[in-house]
Structure formats: structure tokens, C-alpha cells
XYZ file of C-alpha atoms in Angstrom:
631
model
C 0.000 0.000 0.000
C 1.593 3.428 -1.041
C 1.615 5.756 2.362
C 3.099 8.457 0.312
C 1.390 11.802 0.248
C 1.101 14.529 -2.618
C 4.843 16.419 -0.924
C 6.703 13.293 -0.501
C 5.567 12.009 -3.960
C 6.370 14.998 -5.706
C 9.965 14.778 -4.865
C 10.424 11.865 -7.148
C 9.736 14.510 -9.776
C 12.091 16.799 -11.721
C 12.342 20.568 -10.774
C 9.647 21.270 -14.092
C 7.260 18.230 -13.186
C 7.364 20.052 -9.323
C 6.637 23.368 -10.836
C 3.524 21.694 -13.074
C 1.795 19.999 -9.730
C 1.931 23.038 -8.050
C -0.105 24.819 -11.009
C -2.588 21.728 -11.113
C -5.626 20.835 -8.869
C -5.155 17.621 -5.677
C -6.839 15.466 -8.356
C -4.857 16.516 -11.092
C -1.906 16.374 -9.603
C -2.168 12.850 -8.528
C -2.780 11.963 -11.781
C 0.406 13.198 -12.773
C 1.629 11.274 -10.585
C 0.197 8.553 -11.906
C 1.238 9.433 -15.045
C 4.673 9.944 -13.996
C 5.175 6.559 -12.077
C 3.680 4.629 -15.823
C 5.590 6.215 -18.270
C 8.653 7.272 -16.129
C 8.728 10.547 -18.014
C 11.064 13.240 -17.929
C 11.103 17.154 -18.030
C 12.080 17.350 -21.201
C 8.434 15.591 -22.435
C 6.810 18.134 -20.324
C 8.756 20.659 -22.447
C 8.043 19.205 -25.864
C 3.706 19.561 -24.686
C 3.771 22.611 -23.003
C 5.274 24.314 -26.436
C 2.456 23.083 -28.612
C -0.425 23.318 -26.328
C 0.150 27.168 -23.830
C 0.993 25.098 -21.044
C -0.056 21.915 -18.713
C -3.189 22.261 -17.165
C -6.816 20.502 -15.800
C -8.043 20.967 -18.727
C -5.672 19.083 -21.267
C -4.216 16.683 -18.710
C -5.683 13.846 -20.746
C -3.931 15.528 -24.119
C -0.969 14.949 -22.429
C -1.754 11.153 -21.624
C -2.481 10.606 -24.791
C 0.597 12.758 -25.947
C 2.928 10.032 -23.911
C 1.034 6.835 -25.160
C 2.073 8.066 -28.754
C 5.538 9.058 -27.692
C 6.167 6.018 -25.261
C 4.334 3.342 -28.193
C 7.142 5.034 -31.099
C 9.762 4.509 -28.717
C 8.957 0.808 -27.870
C 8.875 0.518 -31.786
C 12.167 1.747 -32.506
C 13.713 -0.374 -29.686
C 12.139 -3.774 -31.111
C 12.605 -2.752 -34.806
C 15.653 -1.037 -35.019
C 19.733 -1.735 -34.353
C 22.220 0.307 -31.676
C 23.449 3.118 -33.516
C 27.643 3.025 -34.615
C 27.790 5.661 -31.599
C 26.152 3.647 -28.872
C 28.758 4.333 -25.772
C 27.721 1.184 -24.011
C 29.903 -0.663 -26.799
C 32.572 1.202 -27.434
C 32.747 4.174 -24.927
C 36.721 4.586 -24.099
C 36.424 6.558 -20.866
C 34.270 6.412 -18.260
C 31.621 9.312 -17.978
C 31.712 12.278 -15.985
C 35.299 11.578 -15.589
C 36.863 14.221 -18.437
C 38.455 16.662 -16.518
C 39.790 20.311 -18.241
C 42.756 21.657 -16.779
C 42.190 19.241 -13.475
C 38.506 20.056 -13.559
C 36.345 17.934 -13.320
C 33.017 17.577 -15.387
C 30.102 18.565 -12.538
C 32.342 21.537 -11.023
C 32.910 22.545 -14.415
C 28.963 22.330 -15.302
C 28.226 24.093 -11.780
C 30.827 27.326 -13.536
C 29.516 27.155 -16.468
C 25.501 27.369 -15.364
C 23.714 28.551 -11.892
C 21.457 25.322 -12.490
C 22.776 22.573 -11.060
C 22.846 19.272 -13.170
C 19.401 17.998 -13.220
C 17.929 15.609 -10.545
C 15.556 13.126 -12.317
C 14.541 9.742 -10.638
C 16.551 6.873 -10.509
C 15.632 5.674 -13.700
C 16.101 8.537 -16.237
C 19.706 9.268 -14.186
C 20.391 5.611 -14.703
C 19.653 6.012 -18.889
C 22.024 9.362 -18.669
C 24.728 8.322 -16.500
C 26.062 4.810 -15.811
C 29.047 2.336 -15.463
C 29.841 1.220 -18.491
C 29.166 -2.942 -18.938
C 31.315 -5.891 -19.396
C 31.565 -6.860 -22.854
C 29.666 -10.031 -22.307
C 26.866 -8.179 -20.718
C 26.820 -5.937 -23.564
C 26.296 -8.274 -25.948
C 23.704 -10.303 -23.808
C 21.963 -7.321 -23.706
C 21.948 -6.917 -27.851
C 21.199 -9.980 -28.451
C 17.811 -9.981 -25.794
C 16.740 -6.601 -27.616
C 17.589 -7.100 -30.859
C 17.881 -11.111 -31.400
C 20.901 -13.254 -32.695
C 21.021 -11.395 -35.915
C 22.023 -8.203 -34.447
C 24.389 -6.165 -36.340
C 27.876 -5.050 -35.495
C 28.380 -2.527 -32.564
C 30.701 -0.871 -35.664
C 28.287 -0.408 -38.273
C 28.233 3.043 -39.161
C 25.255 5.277 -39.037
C 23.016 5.773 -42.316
C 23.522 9.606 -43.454
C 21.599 12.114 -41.990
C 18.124 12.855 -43.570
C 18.388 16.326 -45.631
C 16.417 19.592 -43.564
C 13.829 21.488 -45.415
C 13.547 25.396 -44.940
C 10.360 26.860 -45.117
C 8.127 29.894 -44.268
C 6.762 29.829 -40.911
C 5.823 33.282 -40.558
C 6.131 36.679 -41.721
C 6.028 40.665 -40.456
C 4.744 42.571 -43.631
C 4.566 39.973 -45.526
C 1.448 41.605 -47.598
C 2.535 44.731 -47.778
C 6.263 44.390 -48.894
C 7.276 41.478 -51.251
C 10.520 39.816 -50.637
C 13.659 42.699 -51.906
C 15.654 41.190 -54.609
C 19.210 40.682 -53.509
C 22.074 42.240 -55.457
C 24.596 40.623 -57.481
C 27.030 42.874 -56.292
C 26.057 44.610 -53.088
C 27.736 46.946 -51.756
C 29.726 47.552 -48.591
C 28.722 47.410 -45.459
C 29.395 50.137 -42.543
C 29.479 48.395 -39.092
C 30.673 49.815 -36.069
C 30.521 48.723 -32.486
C 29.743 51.199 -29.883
C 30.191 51.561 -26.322
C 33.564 51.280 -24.215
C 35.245 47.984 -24.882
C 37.960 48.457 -21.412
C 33.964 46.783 -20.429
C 34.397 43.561 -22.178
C 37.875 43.480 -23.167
C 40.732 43.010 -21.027
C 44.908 41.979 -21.180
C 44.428 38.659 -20.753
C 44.316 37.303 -24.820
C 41.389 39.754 -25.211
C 39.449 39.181 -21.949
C 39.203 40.550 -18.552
C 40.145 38.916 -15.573
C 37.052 38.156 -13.054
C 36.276 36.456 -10.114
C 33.328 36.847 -7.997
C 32.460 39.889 -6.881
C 31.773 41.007 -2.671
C 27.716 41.879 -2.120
C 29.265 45.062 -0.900
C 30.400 45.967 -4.752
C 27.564 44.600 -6.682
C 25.125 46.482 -4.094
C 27.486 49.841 -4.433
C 26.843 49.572 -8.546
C 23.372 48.677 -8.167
C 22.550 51.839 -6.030
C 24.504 53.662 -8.319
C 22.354 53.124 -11.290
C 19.577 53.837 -8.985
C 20.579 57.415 -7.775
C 21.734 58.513 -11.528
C 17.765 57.974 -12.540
C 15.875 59.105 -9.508
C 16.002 62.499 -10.479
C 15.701 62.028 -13.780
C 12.397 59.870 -13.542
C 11.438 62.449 -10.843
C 11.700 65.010 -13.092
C 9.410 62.875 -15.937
C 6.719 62.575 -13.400
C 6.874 66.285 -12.544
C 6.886 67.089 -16.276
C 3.567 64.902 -16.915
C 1.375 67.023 -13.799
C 3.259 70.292 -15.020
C 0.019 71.959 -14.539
C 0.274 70.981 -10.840
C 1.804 71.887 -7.819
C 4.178 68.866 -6.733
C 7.166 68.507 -5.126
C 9.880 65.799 -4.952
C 9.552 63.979 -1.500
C 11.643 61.321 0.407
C 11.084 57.791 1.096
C 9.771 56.890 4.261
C 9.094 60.148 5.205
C 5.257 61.325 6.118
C 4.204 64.086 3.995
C 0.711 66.418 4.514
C 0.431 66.884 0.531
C 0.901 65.107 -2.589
C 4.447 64.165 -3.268
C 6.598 62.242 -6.192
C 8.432 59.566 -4.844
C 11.188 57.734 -6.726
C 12.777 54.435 -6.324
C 13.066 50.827 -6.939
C 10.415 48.143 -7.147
C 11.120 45.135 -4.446
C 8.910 41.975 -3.418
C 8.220 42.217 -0.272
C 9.155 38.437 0.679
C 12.140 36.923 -0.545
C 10.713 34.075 -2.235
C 7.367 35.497 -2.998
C 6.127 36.331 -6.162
C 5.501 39.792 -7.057
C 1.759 41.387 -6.768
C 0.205 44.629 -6.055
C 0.015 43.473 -1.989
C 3.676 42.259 -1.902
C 4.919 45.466 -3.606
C 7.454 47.914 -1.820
C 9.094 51.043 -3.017
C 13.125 51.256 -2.231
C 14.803 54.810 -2.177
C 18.468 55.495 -2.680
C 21.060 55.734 -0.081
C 21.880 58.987 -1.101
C 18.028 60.065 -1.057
C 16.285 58.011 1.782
C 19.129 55.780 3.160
C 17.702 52.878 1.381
C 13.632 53.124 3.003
C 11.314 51.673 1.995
C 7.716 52.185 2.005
C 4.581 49.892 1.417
C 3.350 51.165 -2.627
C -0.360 50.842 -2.734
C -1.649 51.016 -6.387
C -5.275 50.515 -6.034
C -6.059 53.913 -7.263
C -3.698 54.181 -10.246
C -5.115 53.664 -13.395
C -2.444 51.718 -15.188
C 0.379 49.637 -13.374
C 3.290 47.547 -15.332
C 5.858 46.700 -12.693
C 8.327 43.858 -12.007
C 11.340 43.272 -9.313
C 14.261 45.805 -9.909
C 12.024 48.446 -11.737
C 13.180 52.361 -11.589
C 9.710 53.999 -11.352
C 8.338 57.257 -9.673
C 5.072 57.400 -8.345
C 2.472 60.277 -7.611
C 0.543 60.229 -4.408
C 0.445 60.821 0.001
C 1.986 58.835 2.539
C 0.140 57.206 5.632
C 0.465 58.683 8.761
C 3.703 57.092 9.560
C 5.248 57.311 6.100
C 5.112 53.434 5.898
C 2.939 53.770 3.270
C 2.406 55.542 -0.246
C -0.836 55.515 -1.781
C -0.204 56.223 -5.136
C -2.923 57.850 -7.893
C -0.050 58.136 -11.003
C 2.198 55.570 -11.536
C 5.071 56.090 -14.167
C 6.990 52.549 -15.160
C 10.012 54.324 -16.090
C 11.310 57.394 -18.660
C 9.042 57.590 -21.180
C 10.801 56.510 -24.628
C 11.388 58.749 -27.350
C 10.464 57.278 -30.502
C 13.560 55.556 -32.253
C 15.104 57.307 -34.677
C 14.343 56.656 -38.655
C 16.725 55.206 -40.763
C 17.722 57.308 -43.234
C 15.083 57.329 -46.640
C 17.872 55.168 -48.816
C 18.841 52.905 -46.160
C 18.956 48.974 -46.993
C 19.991 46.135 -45.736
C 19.564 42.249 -45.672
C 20.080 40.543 -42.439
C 19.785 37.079 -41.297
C 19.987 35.818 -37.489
C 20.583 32.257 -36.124
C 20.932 31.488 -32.626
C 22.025 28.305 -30.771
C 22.034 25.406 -29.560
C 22.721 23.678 -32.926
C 22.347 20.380 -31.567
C 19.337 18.485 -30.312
C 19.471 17.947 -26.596
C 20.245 14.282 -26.877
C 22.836 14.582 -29.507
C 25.903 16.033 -30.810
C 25.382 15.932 -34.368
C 26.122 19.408 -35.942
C 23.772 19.101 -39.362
C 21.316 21.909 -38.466
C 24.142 24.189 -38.492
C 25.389 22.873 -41.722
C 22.103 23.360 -43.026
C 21.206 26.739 -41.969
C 25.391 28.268 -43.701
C 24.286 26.996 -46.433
C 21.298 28.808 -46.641
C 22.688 31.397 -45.827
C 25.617 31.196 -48.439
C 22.241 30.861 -51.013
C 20.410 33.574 -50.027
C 23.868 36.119 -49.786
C 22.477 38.240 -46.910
C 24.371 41.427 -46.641
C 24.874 40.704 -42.460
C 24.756 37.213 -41.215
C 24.718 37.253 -37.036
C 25.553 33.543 -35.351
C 25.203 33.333 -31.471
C 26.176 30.633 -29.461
C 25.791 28.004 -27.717
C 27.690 26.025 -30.236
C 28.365 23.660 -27.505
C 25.563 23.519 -25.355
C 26.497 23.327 -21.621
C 22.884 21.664 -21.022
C 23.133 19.251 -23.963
C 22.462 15.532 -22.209
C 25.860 14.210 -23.853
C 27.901 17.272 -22.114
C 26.554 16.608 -18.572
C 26.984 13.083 -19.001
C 30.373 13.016 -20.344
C 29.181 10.880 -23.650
C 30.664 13.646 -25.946
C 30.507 10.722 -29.177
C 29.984 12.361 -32.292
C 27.641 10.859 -34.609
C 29.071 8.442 -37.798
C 31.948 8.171 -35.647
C 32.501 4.717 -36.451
C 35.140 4.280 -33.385
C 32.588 5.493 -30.532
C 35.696 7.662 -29.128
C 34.649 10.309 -26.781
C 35.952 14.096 -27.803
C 37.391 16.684 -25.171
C 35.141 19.692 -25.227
C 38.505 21.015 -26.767
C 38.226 18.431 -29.344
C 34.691 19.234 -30.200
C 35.826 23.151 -30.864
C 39.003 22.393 -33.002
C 38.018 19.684 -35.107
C 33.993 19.836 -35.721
C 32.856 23.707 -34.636
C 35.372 25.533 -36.102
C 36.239 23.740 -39.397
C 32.475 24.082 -39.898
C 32.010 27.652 -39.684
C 35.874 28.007 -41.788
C 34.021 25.823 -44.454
C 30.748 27.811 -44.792
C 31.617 31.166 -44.196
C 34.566 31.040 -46.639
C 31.827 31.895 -49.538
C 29.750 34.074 -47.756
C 32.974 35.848 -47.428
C 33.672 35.553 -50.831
C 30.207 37.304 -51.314
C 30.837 40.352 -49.348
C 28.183 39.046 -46.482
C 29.686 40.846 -43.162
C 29.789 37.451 -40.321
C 29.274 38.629 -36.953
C 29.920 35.786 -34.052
C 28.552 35.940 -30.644
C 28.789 33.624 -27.650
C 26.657 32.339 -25.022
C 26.136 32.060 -21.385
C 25.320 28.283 -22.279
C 28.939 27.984 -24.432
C 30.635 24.968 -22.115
C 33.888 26.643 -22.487
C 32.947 30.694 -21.979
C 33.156 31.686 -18.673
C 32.685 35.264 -18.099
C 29.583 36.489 -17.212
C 27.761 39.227 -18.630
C 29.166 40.977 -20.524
C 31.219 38.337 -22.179
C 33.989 38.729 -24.171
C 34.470 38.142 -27.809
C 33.519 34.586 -28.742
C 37.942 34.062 -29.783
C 39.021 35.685 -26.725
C 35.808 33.903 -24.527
C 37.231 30.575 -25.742
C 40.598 31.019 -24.443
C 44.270 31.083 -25.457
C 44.435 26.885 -25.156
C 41.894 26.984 -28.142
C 43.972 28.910 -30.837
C 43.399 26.730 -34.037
C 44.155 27.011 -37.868
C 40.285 27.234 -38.572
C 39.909 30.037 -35.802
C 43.040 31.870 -37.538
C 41.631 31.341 -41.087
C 38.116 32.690 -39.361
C 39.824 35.755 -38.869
C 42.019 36.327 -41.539
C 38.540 36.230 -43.562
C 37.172 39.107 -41.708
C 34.727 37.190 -39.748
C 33.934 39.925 -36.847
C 33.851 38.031 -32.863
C 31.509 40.799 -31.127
C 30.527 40.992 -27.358
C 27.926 39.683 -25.552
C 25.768 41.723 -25.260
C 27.019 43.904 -28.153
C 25.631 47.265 -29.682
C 25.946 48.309 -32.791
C 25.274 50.735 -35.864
C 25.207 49.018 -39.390
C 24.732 51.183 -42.287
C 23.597 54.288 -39.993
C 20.911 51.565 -38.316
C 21.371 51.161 -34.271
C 21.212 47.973 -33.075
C 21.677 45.924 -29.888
C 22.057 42.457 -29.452
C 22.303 39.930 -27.313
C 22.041 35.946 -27.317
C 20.725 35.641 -23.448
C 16.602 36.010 -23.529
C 16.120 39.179 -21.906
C 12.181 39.145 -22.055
C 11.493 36.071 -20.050
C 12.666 37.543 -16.851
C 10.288 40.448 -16.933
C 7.201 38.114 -18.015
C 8.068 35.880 -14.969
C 7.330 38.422 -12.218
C 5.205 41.366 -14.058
C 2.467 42.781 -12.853
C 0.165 44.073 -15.442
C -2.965 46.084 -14.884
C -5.220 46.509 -16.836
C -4.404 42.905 -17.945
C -3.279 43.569 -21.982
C -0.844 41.990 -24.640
C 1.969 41.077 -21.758
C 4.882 39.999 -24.282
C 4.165 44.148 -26.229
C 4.272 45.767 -22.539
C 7.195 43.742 -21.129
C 9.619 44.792 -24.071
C 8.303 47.996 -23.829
C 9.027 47.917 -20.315
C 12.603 47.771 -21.813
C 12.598 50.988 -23.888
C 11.428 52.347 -20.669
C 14.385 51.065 -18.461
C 16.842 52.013 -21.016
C 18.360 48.842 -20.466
C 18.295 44.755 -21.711
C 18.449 43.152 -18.526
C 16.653 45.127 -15.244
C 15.284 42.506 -13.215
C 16.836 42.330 -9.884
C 17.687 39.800 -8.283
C 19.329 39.366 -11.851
C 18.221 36.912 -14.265
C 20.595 35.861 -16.046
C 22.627 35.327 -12.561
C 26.319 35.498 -14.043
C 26.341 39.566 -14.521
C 29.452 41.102 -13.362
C 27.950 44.451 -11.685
C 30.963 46.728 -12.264
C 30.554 46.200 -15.821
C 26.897 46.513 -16.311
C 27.030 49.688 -18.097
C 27.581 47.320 -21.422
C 24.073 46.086 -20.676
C 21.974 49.770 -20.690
C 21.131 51.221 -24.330
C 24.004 53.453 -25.676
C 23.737 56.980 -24.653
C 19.973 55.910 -23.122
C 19.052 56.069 -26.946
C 16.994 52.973 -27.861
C 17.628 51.397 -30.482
C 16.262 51.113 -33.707
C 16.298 47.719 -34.005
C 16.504 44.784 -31.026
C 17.774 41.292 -31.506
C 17.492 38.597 -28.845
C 16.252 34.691 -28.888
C 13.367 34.134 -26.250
C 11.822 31.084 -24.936
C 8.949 32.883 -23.888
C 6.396 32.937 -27.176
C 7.062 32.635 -30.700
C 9.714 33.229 -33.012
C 8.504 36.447 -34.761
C 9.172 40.643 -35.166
C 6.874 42.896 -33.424
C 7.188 46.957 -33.346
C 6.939 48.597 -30.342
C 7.438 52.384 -29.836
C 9.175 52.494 -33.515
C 12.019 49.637 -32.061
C 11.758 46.368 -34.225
C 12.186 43.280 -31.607
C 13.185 40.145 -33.552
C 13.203 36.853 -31.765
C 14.784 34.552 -34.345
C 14.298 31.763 -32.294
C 16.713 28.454 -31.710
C 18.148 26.555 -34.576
C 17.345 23.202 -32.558
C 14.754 23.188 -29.445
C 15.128 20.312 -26.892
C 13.739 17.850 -29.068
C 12.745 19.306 -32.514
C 14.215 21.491 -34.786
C 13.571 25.434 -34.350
C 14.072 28.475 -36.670
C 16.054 31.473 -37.381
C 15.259 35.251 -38.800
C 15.891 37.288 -42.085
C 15.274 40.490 -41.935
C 14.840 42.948 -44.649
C 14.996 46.795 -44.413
C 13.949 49.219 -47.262
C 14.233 52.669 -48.772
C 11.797 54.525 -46.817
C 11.467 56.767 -50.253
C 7.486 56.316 -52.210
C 6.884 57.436 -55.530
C 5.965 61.051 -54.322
C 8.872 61.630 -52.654
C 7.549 61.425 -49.091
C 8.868 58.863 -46.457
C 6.656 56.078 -45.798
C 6.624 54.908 -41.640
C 9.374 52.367 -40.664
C 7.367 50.138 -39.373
C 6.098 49.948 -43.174
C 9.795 49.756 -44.835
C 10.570 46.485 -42.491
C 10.062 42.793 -43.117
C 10.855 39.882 -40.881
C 10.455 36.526 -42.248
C 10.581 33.492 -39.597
C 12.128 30.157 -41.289
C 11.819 26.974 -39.772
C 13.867 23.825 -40.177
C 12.475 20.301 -40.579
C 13.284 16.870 -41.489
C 12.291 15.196 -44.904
């Protein structure tokens, strides 16, 4: 008889299955659990539904049954119909995982660096299929023969070739109202320049700085120095919007007999709460209040878009103590001037891919392959690639099975290995004739690359890697004019400003917002980002790894936002929305957990119309969305 109750049971779960009981009903949930203890599923089938269908709920619990009888009925299939691939480990594995070390490191301390998520802990089972002792060779081959019979091919037969990708139309900005621009023969050059101070990302040490972790004392003394250099100027914004009344600038924490504008940061009031209108508290500066902070009650405001680490200013009177501040204005940050135009003969052809490259079970490379050459079709004038080449959460990197497909000798590859002799000889190979066609390659890493280290803001992708990764192919890369940018980076390209960045910066803010009136949250969250003047706001930070003292490299150049916004996000679709006259692009991921993803072209225009007026940018703008899939 099982004694175990809904807590205890749910601890057999992974950290995603956890999250999904807690958002389910008692019945519900044990049926999950139910679920969970028949098909021994794993978070990464969780994943693959909640994409497709908005999320696990009451409602499609039994879509998700059925979802796993498919899944677990092909899988059954393939084990009784089909042989061990060439790559299986079991056979041939020539080190024992887990136990590749780099520079005396071993594999789980150098996953811990590399990621603030600790390796995942499934159930027995699923850690058992990941990571185990490899077999004696009689047990291996007792344990062919039982699965696949007497006839069982050799443990050497090589894999067949990999199926060819299709690339096809998945969606489109503008689609009706601008046709696709006919690319140039001969186009002509392109004007790139990166902007910002690079003594941020670069350093003496082959490129890169030096950094270690840095004392609370120093990231909360840059923190609070962001804070006081807006307080007065958001002040001043809220002052400027009720010019026609009297109001004055008052303190946190302090009791005040009239209406006052307060200024200062948005906290949750409980450390591990969530953020809502009851759990909200307004934090002054040091230099203004001594770091007070004040109960912010919002009931009477009309509108209200806040999240954890916001710079707002608020109109209103304090309680009688000053503990307090009902608010009747509330102003989510400096209101954004709308982006500069591009100049009326601007254009330019840009396409954006963004790691991993890889499905999460598997090192084979062919997506990448796929999309360069693409790419070396189509002759895009810029051609951005972000990182993670090597995925630091890819199942073969945390278990230490680093095989490479059709590798007919099962050897495992050092992460070095992987770099030198498959990563970099790729992108030699493909970008050679894109190269050759005047296309401008701009590389960027990732916090996910398994050999990058820095946090925000990282390096350049060469210097990220590391002197003990100098290669011919990384030499060639360079000699071809192939440009390693910054992470993030922000740039102007043929008079256009643009920032980039290959961390998701608009899942953070979605997590904790609080929206009133409820509206389209994905629109107000990255134009919660104009507002902020900056990529990455949330406090605590999200993305963890930020080095505080060099955060500057994250805010908007000169507070100017840009034209045009490039980052991959979990959080929705793959698509280009306008908001406030800034393009956001979310190109998506080449390869999702398990199935293939998408990447972005992006086409700007003469703003010029037959009567010599300018036509709206929003109008001069197409983003197409491609998406990759097997024949």
C-alpha cells in the first residue's frame, strides 16, 4: 500500500514536473503522478507539450496522456525494430563518464561554472539512462542480443547519413505589404561599427578581462549607483507629466501632509514570494532616503506595469507614519522617445541564427550545416551567429558521452576536441563563400557555451574561448574578416542602431510582471525595456552570471533605444513585433530540446514612395521566420 502523500511524492519529480503539480488541482496532480510513475517521463516531455499546447493544465491533462502513449508506443517501436546506432557508448565508450576533466577540472564543477542550475535531478531511472558504469563486454552483448535477437548487427556499423532539412516559411512581419527585396549581385559595402567602451568587455588577458566573484558590498554599491543617476531624472518625468500641478519631490519613508513624487526601486516584499500589487514595496536610494522603503499601494492608479528591480516614480500621500504611499499616477520608467528613422535610402539584408545547434540528446552538428548553407544561397548582406555552439545543457555534455555521430570508433571528444576539429572547421568551411560574397559574419557567444566563462558581458567569442583553443580554422576565421563581437554587443550598421544579445532578456520580466489593466503582456514587457533604457533590469538578476561593475555594457548606448533589437526568447514565438518604432526580432533556436527550431531574415527598405515622401518604418521592415524540418 503506497503511504506516500502529494509532498513526498512529488519529490520523485524533476524541478519542471514540481513546478507543473503546483499549477494543477489535488486530483490533477495525482494523476500526474500517476502518469509519472507509468511512463517514467522526464522534463524534457513536459517541455516538448507545453510548447504546442500554452501550457499543462486541468483541462488538457488527458492531451498529455495521450501525448505520452504516442511518444512512449514510437519509442517501444524503434527499440524492437531497429539496431544500436555506430555511436552507442555502451559498446565502445573509451572513458568512463563524468570523468573528463579540463585543466584538473572535473566535469560537474565545471557544469556548476559554467551554469547557476545545477545538473538535473531526475529519478533513478532517467539518471540511470544518462549516466552509468559502463558494462562488461559479455553483458553488452547479452543485452543486444535480448533486444535485438541473434542477428544483431555489429556494434561498428556506421550510421546511415543524416536525412536532408527542409527550410520553409513559418511566418512573416509585412509579408502583404512588402514582397521579398531582390538581392544584389554585387552589393555593396557594409558600414558596421561597435559602440560603447570595450575596457567593459575586453581586457589583457588574450582579449578578456580577468574576473572572479564579486563582494555583495560591490555589486550592491553599482546597483545603487544606477539607482541614484535615474531618480532624479524619472522624478523630473513625473513632474513634467502634472506640469500643470503643484508637486514637489519627497523622500522615502518620510510622512508628507500633501501630494508628493516619490522615486525608487520596485522590491517583493518576501524573498521568495512572487511579485503582486500586496507584496509590492518602493526602495529609495542611499543617497536620497538611506535605502527606506515604504509599502506602494496602487489601487487607485489607473495603469500599473511593474516587475522586481524596476526604476519607477510614483504620484501620491503617505500614511500617517510614512510606511505607506498611496499612489494615484504611476510612471513605469522614462518615457521613450520614438527611435530614430533610418535614413530614406537605407537597406539592408540581415539574417539571425541562434544556438544550440544540436538536439538535446545529440551532438550531431547538421542543423548548423544546413542553416550556412542557406545562408551562403540567399547572400544576406549581415549574417549574425550566437552561441551556444556547444551547449552546456546538452544531455551528452553533462553526461560526459561527448561521441559524435558516424563516428565509427565510438571515441569520446574533449570539449577542446569538439571546438578544433567539428565547430570551427564548420564555420571556416561555410563562411569562406559568404565571405567571398561580401556578407559581413558577426559571431557571438553564449552564457550556455561549455567553455565561456565570463559572465555578462562576455567577451568576444575568440578571446571567450581562451588562449588553449587557438586553431588554424579560428586563424583562417579571422584572416577572412569574420567579426567576434561581445555579448551583449551594440551596434550601428549602415547608420541603423542595433543591440544584441544571445541571453533572452524578455522572459525575466514576463516571470514576475504585474500588469494592470491585464493587456498583450509579451508588447508591454519589451516595452518595459525601452522604458528602463536597459536589456536586462530585473533584480535579483536573471541571467545570474552579470558582473555588476561592468553593467554599463548592458543599458542602451547613450539611453538612446535602439532602432532595431535582436534577442532569442523562450517565452512565445519566433517572430518581429514593433513597439514604440524599435523592431524586436526573436529569431528563435536553430534546434529546441527535441525538434528542430528556426532562425530570422530580416529585410529593411528605402523609406522613399513614388511622391517623394517617407513612408513609416514600421512599413519599410520585413521579418520573415524560417523553420527547419526533417524530410
Amino acid at each position: 500500500m503506497n503511504t506516500m502523500g502529494p509532498e513526498s511524492q512529488n519529490t520523485c519529480l524533476g524541478p519542471e514536473l514540481q513546478k507543473a503539480t503546483r499549477t494543477l488541482s489535488t486530483e490533477s496532480s495525482m494523476k500526474l503522478m500517476e502518469l509519472h510513475t507509468r511512463y517514467n517521463f522526464n522534463d524534457d516531455h513536459l517541455e516538448a507539450f507545453t510548447q504546442n499546447h500554452n501550457g499543462l493544465t486541468d483541462d488538457n491533462l488527458g492531451e498529455f496522456e495521450q501525448f505520452l502513449e504516442k511518444d512512449f508506443a514510437k519509442s517501444a517501436q524503434r527499440k524492437s525494430s531497429t539496431s544500436f546506432p555506430s555511436g552507442d557508448v555502451r559498446g565502445k565508450r573509451k572513458s568512463t563518464p563524468g570523468s573528463q576533466l579540463l585543466g584538473g577540472l572535473s566535469l560537474r564543477g565545471l557544469r556548476d561554472m559554467v551554469s547557476d542550475r545545477p545538473i538535473a535531478t531526475v529519478n533513478a531511472p532517467i539518471m540511470d539512462a544518462i549516466i552509468t558504469t559502463p558494462a562488461s563486454k559479455r553483458a553488452r552483448e547479452d543485452e543486444r542480443k535480448e533486444v535485438m535477437g541473434e542477428e544483431a548487427p555489429a556494434s561498428g556499423t556506421p550510421d546511415p547519413p543524416p536525412k536532408p532539412f527542409a527550410i520553409s516559411l513559418r511566418s512573416s512581419l509585412n509579408k502583404g505589404n512588402l514582397s521579398k527585396p531582390v538581392t544584389p549581385s554585387v552589393q555593396g559595402p557594409i558600414k558596421i561599427e561597435l559602440l560603447g567602451d570595450n575596457s567593459l568587455w575586453a581586457g589583457g588577458h588574450n582579449g578578456a578581462y580577468r574576473w572572479a566573484d564579486e563582494p555583495l558590498e560591490d555589486r550592491s554599491a553599482c546597483r545603487e549607483l544606477r539607482l541614484a543617476s535615474m531618480e532624479a531624472i524619472v522624478g523630473a518625468a513625473m513632474c513634467k507629466r502634472h506640469g500643470n500641478e503643484e508637486v514637489e519631490i519627497g523622500t522615502v519613508g518620510m510622512p508628507a501632509q500633501s501630494e508628493v513624487v516619490l522615486c525608487g526601486r520596485i522590491v517583493c516584499e518576501g524573498l521568495a514570494g512572487r511579485l503582486n500589487e500586496r507584496s509590492m514595496l518602493l526602495e529609495g536610494s542611499l543617497a536620497s532616503s538611506r535605502g527606506a522603503r515604504v509599502r506602494l499601494d496602487t489601487a487607485e492608479c489607473e495603469r500599473v506595469a511593474a516587475f522586481p528591480g524596476q526604476i519607477v516614480s510614483v504620484l501620491g500621500r503617505s500614511g500617517m507614519t510614512g510606511a505607506t504611499f498611496h499612489a494615484r499616477d504611476f510612471l513605469p520608467g522614462l518615457v521613450s522617445e520614438p527611435a530614430g528613422v533610418p535614413s530614406d535610402d537605407v537597406s539592408l539584408h540581415m539574417m539571425v541564427v541562434a544556438g544550440p545547434y544540436c538536439l538535446r540528446d545529440s551532438l550531431d552538428f547538421s542543423p548548423l550545416e544546413q542553416v550556412l548553407r542557406h545562408a551562403a544561397r540567399e547572400k544576406p548582406q549581415v549574417l549574425i551567429v550566437m552561441g551556444p555552439f556547444l551547449d552546456a545543457n546538452n544531455q551528452k555534455v553533462c553526461s560526459g558521452e561527448t561521441t559524435l555521430p558516424n563516428d565509427e570508433d565510438g571515441e569520446v571528444h574533449s570539449f577542446q576536441e569538439i571546438y578544433t576539429e567539428h565547430v570551427l572547421p564548420m564555420l571556416h568551411k561555410y563562411l569562406q563563400p559568404l565571405r567571398r560574397a561580401s556578407t559581413e559574419v558577426l559571431v557571438m557567444p553564449s552564457l550556455d557555451e561549455v567553455l565561456c566563462f565570463h559572465p555578462l558581458p562576455q567577451p568576444a567569442f575568440d578571446a571567450s574561448l581562451g588562449p588553449g583553443l587557438e586553431s588554424d580554422h579560428l586563424a583562417a576565421l579571422k584572416r577572412q574578416g569574420v567579426k567576434f563581437l561581445p555579448n551583449p554587443a551594440h551596434l550601428r550598421i549602415n547608420g541603423v542602431a542595433v543591440s544584441v544579445t544571445s541571453a533572452d532578456a524578455l522572459t525575466p520580466i514576463l516571470r514576475e510582471i504585474v500588469l494592470r489593466p491585464e493587456g498583450r503582456k509579451i508588447e508591454e514587457a519589451l516595452r518595459l525595456l525601452l522604458q528602463q533604457k536597459t536589456l536586462f533590469p530585473v533584480l535579483p538578476r536573471e541571467p545570474a552570471h552579470v558582473s555588476e561593475a561592468r553593467a554599463a555594457t548592458l543599458d542602451f548606448v547613450e539611453g538612446v533605444e535602439p532602432q532595431l533589437c535582436i534577442f532569442p526568447s523562450v517565452t512565445g514565438n519566433p517572430t518581429g513585433v514593433f513597439v514604440d518604432n524599435t523592431l524586436f526580432v526573436n529569431p528563435g533556436s536553430v534546434c529546441r530540446p527535441m525538434v528542430l527550431g528556426s532562425f530570422a531574415e530580416v529585410w529593411l527598405t528605402p523609406n522613399l514612395v513614388s511622391d517623394g515622401k517617407s513612408k513609416p518604418f514600421g512599413e519599410s521592415v520585413r521579418v520573415d521566420i524560417q523553420k527547419l524540418e526533417k524530410l
